[in-house]
mmCIF file of C-alpha atoms and ligand atoms in Angstrom:
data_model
loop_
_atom_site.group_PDB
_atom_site.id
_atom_site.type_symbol
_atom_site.label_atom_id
_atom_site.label_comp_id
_atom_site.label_asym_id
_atom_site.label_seq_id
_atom_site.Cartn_x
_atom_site.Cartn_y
_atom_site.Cartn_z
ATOM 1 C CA UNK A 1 -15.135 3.820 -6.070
ATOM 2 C CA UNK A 2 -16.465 0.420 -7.676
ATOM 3 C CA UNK A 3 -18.801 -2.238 -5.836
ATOM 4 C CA UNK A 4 -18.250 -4.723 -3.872
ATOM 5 C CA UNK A 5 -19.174 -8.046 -3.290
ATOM 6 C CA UNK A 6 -22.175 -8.752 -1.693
ATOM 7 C CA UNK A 7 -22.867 -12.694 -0.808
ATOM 8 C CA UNK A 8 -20.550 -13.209 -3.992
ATOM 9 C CA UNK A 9 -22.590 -11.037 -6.272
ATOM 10 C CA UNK A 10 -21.263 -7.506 -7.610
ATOM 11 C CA UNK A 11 -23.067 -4.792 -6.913
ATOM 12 C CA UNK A 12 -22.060 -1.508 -7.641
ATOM 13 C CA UNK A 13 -24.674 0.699 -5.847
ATOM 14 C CA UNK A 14 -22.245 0.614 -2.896
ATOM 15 C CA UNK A 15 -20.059 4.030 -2.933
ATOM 16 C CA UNK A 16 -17.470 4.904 -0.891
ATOM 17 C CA UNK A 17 -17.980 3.786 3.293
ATOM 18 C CA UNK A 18 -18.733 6.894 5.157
ATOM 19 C CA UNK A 19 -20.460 7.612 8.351
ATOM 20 C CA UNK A 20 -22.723 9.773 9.764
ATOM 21 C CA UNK A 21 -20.700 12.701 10.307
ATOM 22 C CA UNK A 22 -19.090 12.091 6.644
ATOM 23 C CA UNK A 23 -15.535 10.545 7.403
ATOM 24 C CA UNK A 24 -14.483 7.583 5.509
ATOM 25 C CA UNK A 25 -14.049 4.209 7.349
ATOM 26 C CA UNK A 26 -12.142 1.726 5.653
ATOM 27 C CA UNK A 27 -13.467 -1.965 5.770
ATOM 28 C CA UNK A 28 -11.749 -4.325 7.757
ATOM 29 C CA UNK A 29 -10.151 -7.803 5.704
ATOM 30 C CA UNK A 30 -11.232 -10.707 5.776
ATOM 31 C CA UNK A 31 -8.930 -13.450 4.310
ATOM 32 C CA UNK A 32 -6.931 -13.660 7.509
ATOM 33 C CA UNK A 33 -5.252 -17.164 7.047
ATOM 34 C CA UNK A 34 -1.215 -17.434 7.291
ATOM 35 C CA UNK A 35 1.651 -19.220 5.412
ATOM 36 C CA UNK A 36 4.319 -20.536 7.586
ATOM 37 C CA UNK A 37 7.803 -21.737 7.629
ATOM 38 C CA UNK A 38 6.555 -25.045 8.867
ATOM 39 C CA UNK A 39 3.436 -25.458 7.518
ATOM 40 C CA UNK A 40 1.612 -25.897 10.865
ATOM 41 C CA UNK A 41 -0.946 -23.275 9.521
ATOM 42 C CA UNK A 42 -1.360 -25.761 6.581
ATOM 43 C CA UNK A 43 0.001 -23.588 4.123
ATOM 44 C CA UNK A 44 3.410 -24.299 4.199
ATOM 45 C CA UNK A 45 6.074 -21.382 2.782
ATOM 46 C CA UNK A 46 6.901 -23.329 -0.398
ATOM 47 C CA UNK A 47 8.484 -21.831 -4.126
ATOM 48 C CA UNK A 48 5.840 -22.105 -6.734
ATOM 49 C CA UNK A 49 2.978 -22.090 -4.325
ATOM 50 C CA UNK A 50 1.618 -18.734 -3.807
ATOM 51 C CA UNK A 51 0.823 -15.963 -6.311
ATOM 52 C CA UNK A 52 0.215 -12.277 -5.369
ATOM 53 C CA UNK A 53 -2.492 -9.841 -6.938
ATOM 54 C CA UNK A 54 -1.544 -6.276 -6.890
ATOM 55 C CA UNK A 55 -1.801 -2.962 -8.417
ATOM 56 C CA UNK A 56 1.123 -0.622 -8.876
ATOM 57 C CA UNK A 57 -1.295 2.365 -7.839
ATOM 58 C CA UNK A 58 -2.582 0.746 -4.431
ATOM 59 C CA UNK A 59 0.192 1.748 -1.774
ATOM 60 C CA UNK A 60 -0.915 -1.139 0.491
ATOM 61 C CA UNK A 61 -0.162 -3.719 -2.477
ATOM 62 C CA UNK A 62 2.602 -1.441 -3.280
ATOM 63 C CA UNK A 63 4.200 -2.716 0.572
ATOM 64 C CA UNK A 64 4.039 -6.108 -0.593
ATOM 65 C CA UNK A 65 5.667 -5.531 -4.425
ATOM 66 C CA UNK A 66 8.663 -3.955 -2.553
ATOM 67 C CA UNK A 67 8.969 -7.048 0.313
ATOM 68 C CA UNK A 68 8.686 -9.577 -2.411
ATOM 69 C CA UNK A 69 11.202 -7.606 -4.259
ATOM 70 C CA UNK A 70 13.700 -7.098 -1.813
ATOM 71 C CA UNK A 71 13.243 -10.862 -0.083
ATOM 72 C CA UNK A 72 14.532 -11.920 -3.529
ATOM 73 C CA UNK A 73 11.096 -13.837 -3.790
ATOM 74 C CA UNK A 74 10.380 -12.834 -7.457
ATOM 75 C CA UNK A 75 10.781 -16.840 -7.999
ATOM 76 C CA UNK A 76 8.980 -17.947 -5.405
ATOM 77 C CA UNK A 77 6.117 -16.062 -5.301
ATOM 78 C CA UNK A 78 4.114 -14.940 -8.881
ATOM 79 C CA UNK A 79 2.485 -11.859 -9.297
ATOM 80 C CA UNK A 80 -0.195 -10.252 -11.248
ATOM 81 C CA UNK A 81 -0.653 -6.745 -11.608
ATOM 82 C CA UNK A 82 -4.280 -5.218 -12.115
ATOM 83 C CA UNK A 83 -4.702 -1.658 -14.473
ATOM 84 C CA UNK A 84 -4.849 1.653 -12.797
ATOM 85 C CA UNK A 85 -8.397 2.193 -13.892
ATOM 86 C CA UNK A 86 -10.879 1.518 -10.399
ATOM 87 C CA UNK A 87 -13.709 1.576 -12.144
ATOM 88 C CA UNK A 88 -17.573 0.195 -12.100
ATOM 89 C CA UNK A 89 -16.213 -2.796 -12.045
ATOM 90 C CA UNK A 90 -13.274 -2.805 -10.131
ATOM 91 C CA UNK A 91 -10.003 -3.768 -10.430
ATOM 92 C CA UNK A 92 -9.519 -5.353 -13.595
ATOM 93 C CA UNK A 93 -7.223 -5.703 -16.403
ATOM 94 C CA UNK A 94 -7.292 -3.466 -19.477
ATOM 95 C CA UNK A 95 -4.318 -4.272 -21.620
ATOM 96 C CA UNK A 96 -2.870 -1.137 -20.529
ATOM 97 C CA UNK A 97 0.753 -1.250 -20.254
ATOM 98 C CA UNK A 98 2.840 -1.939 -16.869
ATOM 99 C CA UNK A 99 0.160 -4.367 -16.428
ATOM 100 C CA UNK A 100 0.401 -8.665 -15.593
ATOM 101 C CA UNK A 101 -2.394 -10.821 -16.427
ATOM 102 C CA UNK A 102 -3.685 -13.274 -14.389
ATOM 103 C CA UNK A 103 -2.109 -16.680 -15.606
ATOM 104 C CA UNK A 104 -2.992 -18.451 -12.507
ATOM 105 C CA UNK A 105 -7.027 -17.945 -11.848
ATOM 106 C CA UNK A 106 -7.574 -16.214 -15.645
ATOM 107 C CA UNK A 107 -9.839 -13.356 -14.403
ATOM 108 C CA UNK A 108 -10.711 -9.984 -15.883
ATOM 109 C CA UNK A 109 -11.637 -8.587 -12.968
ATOM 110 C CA UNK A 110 -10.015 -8.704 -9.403
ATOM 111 C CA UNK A 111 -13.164 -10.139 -7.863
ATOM 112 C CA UNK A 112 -13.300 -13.400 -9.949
ATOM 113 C CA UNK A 113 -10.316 -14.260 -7.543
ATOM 114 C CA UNK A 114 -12.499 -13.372 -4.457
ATOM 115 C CA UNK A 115 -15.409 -15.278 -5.822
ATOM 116 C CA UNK A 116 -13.209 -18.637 -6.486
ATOM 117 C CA UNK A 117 -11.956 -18.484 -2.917
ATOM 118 C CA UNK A 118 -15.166 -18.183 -1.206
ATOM 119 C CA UNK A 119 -18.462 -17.712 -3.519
ATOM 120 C CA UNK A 120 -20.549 -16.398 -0.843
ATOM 121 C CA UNK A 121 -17.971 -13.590 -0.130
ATOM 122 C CA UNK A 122 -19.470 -10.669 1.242
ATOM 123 C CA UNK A 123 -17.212 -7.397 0.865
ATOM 124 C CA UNK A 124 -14.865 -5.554 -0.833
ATOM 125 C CA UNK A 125 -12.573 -6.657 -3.541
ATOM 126 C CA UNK A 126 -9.171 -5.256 -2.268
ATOM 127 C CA UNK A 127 -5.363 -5.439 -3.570
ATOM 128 C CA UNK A 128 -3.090 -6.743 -2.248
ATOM 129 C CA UNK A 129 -4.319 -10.386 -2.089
ATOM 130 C CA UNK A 130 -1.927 -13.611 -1.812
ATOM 131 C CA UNK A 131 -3.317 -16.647 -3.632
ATOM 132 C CA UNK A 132 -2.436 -20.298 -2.593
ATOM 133 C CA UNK A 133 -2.463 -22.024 -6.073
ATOM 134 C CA UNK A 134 -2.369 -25.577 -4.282
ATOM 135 C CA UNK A 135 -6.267 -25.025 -2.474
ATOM 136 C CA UNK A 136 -7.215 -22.281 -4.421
ATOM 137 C CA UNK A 137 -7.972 -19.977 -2.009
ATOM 138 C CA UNK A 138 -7.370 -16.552 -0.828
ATOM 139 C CA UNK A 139 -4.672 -16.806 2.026
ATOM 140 C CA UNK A 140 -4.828 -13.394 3.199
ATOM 141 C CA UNK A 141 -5.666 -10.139 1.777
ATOM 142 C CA UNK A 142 -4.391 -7.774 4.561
ATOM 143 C CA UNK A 143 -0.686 -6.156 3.315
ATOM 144 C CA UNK A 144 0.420 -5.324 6.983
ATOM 145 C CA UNK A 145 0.186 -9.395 7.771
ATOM 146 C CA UNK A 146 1.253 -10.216 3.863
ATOM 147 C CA UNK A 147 4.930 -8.456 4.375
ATOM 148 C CA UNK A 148 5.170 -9.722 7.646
ATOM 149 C CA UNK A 149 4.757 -13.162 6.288
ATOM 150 C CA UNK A 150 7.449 -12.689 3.369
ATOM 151 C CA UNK A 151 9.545 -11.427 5.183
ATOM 152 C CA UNK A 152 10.039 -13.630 7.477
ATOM 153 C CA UNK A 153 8.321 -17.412 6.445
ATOM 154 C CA UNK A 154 9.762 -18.048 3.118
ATOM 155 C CA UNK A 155 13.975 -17.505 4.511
ATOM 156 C CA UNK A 156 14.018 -21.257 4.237
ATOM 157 C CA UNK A 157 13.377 -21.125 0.284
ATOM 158 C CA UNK A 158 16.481 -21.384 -2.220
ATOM 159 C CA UNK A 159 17.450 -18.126 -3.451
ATOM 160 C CA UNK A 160 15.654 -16.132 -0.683
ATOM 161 C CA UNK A 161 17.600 -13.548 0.965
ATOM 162 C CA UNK A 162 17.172 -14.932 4.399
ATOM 163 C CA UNK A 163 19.847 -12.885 5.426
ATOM 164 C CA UNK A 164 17.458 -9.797 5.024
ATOM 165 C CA UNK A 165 15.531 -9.020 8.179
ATOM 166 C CA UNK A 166 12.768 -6.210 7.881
ATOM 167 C CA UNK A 167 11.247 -6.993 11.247
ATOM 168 C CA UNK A 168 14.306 -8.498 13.504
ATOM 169 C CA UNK A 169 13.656 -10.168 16.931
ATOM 170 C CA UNK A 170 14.701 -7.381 19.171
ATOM 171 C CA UNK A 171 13.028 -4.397 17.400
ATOM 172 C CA UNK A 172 10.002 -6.278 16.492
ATOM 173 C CA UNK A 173 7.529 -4.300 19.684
ATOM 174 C CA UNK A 174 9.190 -1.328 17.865
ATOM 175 C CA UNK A 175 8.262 -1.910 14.322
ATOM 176 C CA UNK A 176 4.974 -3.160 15.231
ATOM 177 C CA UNK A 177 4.154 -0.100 17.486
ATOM 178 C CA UNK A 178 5.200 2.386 14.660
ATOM 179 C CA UNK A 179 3.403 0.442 11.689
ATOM 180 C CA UNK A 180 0.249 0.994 14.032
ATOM 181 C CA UNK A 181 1.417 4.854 14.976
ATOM 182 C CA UNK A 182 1.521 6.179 11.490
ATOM 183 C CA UNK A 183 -1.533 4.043 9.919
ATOM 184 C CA UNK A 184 -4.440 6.017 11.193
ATOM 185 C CA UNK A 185 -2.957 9.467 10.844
ATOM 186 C CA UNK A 186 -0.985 8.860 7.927
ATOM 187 C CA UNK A 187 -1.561 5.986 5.972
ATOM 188 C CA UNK A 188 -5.049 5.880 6.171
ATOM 189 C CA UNK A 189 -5.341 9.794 6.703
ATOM 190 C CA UNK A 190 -4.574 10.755 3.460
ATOM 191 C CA UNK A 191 -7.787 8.540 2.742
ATOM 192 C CA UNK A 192 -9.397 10.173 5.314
ATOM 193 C CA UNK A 193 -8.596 13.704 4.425
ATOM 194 C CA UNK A 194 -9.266 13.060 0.571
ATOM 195 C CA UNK A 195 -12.618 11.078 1.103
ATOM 196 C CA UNK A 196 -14.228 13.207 3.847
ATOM 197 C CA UNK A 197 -17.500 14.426 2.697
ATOM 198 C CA UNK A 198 -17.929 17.218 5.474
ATOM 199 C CA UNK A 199 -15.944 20.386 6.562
ATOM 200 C CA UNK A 200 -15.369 18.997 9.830
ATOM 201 C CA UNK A 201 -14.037 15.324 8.868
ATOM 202 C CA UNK A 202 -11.277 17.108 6.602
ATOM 203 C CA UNK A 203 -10.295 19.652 9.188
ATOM 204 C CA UNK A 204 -9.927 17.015 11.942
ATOM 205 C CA UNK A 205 -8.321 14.583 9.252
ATOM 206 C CA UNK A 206 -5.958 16.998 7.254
ATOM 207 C CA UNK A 207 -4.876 18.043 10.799
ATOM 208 C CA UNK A 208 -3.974 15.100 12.184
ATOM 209 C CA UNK A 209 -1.839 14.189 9.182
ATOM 210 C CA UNK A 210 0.110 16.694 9.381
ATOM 211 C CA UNK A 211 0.211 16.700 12.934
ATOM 212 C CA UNK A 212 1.830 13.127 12.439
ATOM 213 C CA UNK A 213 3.939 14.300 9.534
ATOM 214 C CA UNK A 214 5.346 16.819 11.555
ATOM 215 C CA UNK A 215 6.319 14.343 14.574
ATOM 216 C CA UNK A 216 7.926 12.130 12.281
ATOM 217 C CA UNK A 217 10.295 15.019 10.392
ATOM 218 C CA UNK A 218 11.378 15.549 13.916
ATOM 219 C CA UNK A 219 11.789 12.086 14.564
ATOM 220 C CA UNK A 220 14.043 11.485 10.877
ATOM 221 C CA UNK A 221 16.267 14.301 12.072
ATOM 222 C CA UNK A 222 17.790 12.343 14.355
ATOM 223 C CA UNK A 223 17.772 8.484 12.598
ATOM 224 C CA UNK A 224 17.925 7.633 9.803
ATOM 225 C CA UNK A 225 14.702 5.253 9.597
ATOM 226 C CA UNK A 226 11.732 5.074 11.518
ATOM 227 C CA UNK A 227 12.871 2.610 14.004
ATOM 228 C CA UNK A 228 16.224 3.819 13.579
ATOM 229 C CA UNK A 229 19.465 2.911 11.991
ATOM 230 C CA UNK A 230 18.216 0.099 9.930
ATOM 231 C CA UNK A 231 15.343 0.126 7.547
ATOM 232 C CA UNK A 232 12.211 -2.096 8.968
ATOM 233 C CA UNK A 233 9.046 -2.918 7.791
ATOM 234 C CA UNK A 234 7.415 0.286 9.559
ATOM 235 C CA UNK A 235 9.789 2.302 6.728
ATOM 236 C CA UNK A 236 8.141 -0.134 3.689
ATOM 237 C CA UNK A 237 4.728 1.326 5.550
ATOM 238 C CA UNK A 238 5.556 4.873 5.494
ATOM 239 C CA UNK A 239 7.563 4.795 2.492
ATOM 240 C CA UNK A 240 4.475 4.251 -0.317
ATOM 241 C CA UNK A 241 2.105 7.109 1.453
ATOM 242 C CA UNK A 242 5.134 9.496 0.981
ATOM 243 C CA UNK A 243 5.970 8.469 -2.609
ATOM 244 C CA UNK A 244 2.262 9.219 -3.707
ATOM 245 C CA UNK A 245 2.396 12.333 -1.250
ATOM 246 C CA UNK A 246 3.180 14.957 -3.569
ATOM 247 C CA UNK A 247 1.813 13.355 -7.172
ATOM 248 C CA UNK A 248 -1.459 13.222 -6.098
ATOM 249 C CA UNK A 249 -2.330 13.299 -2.249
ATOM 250 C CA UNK A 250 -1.739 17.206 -2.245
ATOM 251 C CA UNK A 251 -4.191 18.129 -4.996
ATOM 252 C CA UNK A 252 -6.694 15.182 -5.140
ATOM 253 C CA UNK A 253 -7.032 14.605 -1.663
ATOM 254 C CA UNK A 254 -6.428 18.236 -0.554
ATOM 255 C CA UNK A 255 -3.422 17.176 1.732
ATOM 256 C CA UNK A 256 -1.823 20.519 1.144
ATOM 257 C CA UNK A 257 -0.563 22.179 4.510
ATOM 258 C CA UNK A 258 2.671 21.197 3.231
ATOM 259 C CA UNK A 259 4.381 19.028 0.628
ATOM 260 C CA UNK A 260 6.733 16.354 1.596
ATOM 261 C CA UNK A 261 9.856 18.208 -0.603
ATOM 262 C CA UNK A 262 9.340 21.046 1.894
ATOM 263 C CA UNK A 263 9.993 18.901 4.643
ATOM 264 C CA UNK A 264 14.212 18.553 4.722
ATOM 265 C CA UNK A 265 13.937 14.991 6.372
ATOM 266 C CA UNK A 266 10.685 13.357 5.304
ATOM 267 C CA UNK A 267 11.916 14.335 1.321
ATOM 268 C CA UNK A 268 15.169 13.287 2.179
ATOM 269 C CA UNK A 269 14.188 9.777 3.762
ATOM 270 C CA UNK A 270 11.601 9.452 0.848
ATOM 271 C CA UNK A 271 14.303 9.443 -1.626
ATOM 272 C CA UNK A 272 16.437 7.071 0.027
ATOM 273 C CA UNK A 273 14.209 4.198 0.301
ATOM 274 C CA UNK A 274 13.316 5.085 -3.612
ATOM 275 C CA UNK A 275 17.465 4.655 -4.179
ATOM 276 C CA UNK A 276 17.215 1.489 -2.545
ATOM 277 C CA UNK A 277 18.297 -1.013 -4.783
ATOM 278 C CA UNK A 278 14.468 -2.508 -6.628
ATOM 279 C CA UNK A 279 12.415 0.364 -5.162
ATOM 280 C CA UNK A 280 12.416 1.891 -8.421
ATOM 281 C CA UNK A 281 10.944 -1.083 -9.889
ATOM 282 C CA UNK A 282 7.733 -1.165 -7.834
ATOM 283 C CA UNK A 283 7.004 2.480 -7.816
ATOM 284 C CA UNK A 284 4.774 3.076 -11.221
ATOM 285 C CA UNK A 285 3.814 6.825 -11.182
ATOM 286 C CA UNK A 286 1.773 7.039 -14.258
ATOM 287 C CA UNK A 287 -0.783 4.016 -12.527
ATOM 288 C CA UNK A 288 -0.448 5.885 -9.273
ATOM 289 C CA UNK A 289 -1.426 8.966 -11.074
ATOM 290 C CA UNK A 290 -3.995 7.886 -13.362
ATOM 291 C CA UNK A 291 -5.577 5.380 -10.735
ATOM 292 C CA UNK A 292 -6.269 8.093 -8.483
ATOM 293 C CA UNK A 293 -7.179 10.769 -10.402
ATOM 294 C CA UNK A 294 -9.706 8.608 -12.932
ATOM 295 C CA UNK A 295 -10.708 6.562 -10.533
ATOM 296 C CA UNK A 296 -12.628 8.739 -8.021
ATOM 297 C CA UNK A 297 -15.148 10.601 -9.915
ATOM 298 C CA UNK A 298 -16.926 11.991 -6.943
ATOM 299 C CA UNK A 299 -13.847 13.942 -5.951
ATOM 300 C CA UNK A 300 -12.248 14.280 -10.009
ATOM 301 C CA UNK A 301 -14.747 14.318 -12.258
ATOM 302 C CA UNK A 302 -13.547 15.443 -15.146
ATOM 303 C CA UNK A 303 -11.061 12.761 -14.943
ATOM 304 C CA UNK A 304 -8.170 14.965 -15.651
ATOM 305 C CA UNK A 305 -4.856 13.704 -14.812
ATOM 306 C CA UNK A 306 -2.658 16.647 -13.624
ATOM 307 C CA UNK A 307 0.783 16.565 -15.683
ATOM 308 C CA UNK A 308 2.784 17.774 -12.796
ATOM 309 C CA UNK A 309 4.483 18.063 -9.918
ATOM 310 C CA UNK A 310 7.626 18.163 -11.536
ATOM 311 C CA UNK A 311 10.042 15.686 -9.200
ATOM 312 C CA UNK A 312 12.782 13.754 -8.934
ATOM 313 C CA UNK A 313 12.884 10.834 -6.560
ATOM 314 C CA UNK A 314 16.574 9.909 -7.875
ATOM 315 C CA UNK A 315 18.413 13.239 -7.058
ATOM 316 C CA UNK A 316 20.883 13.006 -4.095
ATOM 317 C CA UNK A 317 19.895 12.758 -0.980
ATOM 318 C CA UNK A 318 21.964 13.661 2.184
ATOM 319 C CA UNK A 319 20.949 10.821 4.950
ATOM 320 C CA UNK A 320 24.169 9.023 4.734
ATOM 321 C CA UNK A 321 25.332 11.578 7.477
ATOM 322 C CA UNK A 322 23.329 9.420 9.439
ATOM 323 C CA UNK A 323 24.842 5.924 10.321
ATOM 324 C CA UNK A 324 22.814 2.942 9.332
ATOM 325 C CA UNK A 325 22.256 0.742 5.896
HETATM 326 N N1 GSH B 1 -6.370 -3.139 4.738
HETATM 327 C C1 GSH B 1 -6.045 -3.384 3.418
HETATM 328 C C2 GSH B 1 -6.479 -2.215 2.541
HETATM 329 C C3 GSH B 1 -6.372 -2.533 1.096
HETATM 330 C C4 GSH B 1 -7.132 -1.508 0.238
HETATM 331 O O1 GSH B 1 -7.995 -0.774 0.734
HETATM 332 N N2 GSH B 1 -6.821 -1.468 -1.072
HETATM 333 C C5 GSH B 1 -7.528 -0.543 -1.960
HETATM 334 C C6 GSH B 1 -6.632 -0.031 -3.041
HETATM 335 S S1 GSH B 1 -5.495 1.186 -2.515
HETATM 336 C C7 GSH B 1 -8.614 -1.277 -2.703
HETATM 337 O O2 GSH B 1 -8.350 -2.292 -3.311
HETATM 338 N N3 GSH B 1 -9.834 -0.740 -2.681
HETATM 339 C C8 GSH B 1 -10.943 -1.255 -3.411
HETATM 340 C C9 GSH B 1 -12.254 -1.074 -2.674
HETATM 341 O O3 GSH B 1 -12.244 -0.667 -1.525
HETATM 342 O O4 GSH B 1 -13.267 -1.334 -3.288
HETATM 343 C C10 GSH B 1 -4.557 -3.656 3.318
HETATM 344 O O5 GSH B 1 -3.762 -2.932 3.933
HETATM 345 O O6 GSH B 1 -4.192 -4.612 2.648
#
């Protein structure tokens, strides 16, 4: 883990949040503002405005790439995309390939961008974060609110697929309810499991993950998406813990009861949001892979990037016996 930010200076003595009992506990965000289709928040969903930071390896960024994709706001929205490498000094950019520089705020590193938007910033310098070019500030750097934002707020902007709808009216208390059932044992689990620093906080960690991912291959052999027949923003949630699952959760983070191709429905599910048309395009296994594995020396440190698993995300998959899109 790098540093953070600490009253807008970088200091890198800070490791990795843990408490007494040695489980990890994730920061909460702080940029917490919101655009909206009218503007009333005073950032109004306009085309050109905004720019998003992200890194292919982060799989809460990666929940934004794949909203932005899909909501046809490639346009609208810019995006940068950081290096894999989490370094000393955080996210940054390398040259290495797959990567966008910054043409909007010109940094090298990620927390340049935190620094412009508030220079007495105290914490830590996260993807994903969505940039308002027009104050030149940080809007809000907490994914769950970011997709719920793009989804929705921008369906007024030419070219957007307004006819999309991740998070509809009626299942909304649904999506919402399942976004918040699978982040602590899943989303953030695998964190959990892979940072714990004592026996216990794995065992109660690991088992709780797959506690969850054993509800939810019950659950996925009866729909065909979380919330059911059509695919919501609880399935963009789910969908970029699952596609790291097997390249690196299982060995670097010890996640290994099981691995998601042994599970019929969770593998199965996994590949058809991956088939969906522009998944492909967000999911960059060799940053996923080398962020991880290079990144966290205290759990890696040699730094060696396994070659395998050997998998394919675009063989068949066999939910279309299910109805829904
Ligand atoms: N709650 C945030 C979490 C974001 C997050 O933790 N991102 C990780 C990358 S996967 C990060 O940037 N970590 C850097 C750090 O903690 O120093 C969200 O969902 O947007």
């Amino acid at each position: 883990m790098p540093g953070m930010l600490v009253e807008g200076e970088w200091k890198t003595e800070e490791r990795i949040p843990r408490d007494s009992e040695g489980r990890f506990v994730r920061s909460t965000t702080s940029f917490r503002d919101r655009v909206t289709a009218d503007g009333s928040s005073g950032f109004g969903a306009e085309a050109g405005r905004y720019h998003l930071y992200v890194a292919w390896a982060c799989p809460w960024a990666h929940r934004t790439a794949i909203l932005r994709k899909l909501k046809g706001l490639e346009d609208a929205i810019s995006m940068s995309v950081v290096g894999s490498y989490m370094g000393d000094d955080g996210w940054g950019w390398y040259g290495e390939p797959g990567e966008v520089p910054d043409d909007v705020n010109g940094a090298r590193y990620l927390r340049e961008v935190y620094q412009k938007a508030d220079p007495s910033y105290t914490g830590r310098v996260t993807t994903p974060v969505l940039w308002d070019k027009e104050t030149g500030t940080i809007v809000n750097n907490e994914s769950r609110e970011i997709i719920r934002m793009l989804d929705h707020e921008f369906d007024g902007v030419e070219g957007v697929r307004a006819d999309l709808d991740f998070c509809p009216e009626d299942l909304r208390e649904e999506v919402d309810r399942v976004i918040d059932e699978i982040y602590e044992p899943i989303n953030n689990g695998v964190y959990r499991t892979g940072f714990a620093m004592k026996q216990p906080a794995y065992d109660e960690a690991v088992t709780e993950l797959f506690e969850a991912l054993n509800h939810w291959e019950e659950v996925l052999g009866e729909r065909r998406y979380l919330c059911g027949e059509r695919i919501t923003e609880a399935d963009w949630c789910m969908f970029p813990t699952l596609l790291r699952f097997d390249p690196v959760y299982v060995g670097h983070f010890k996640c290994n009861l099981r691995r998601i191709v042994d599970y019929p429905n969770l593998w199965n599910y996994t590949k058809d949001l991956y088939q969906q048309p522009g998944v492909a395009e967000t999911a960059n296994l060799d940053h996923i892979k080398k962020h991880y594995y290079r990144s966290h020396e205290s759990i890696n440190p040699s730094r060696i990037v396994p070659k395998g698993p050997i998998i394919d995300f675009d063989e068949p998959h066999d939910r279309d016996r299910f109805a829904g899109s």
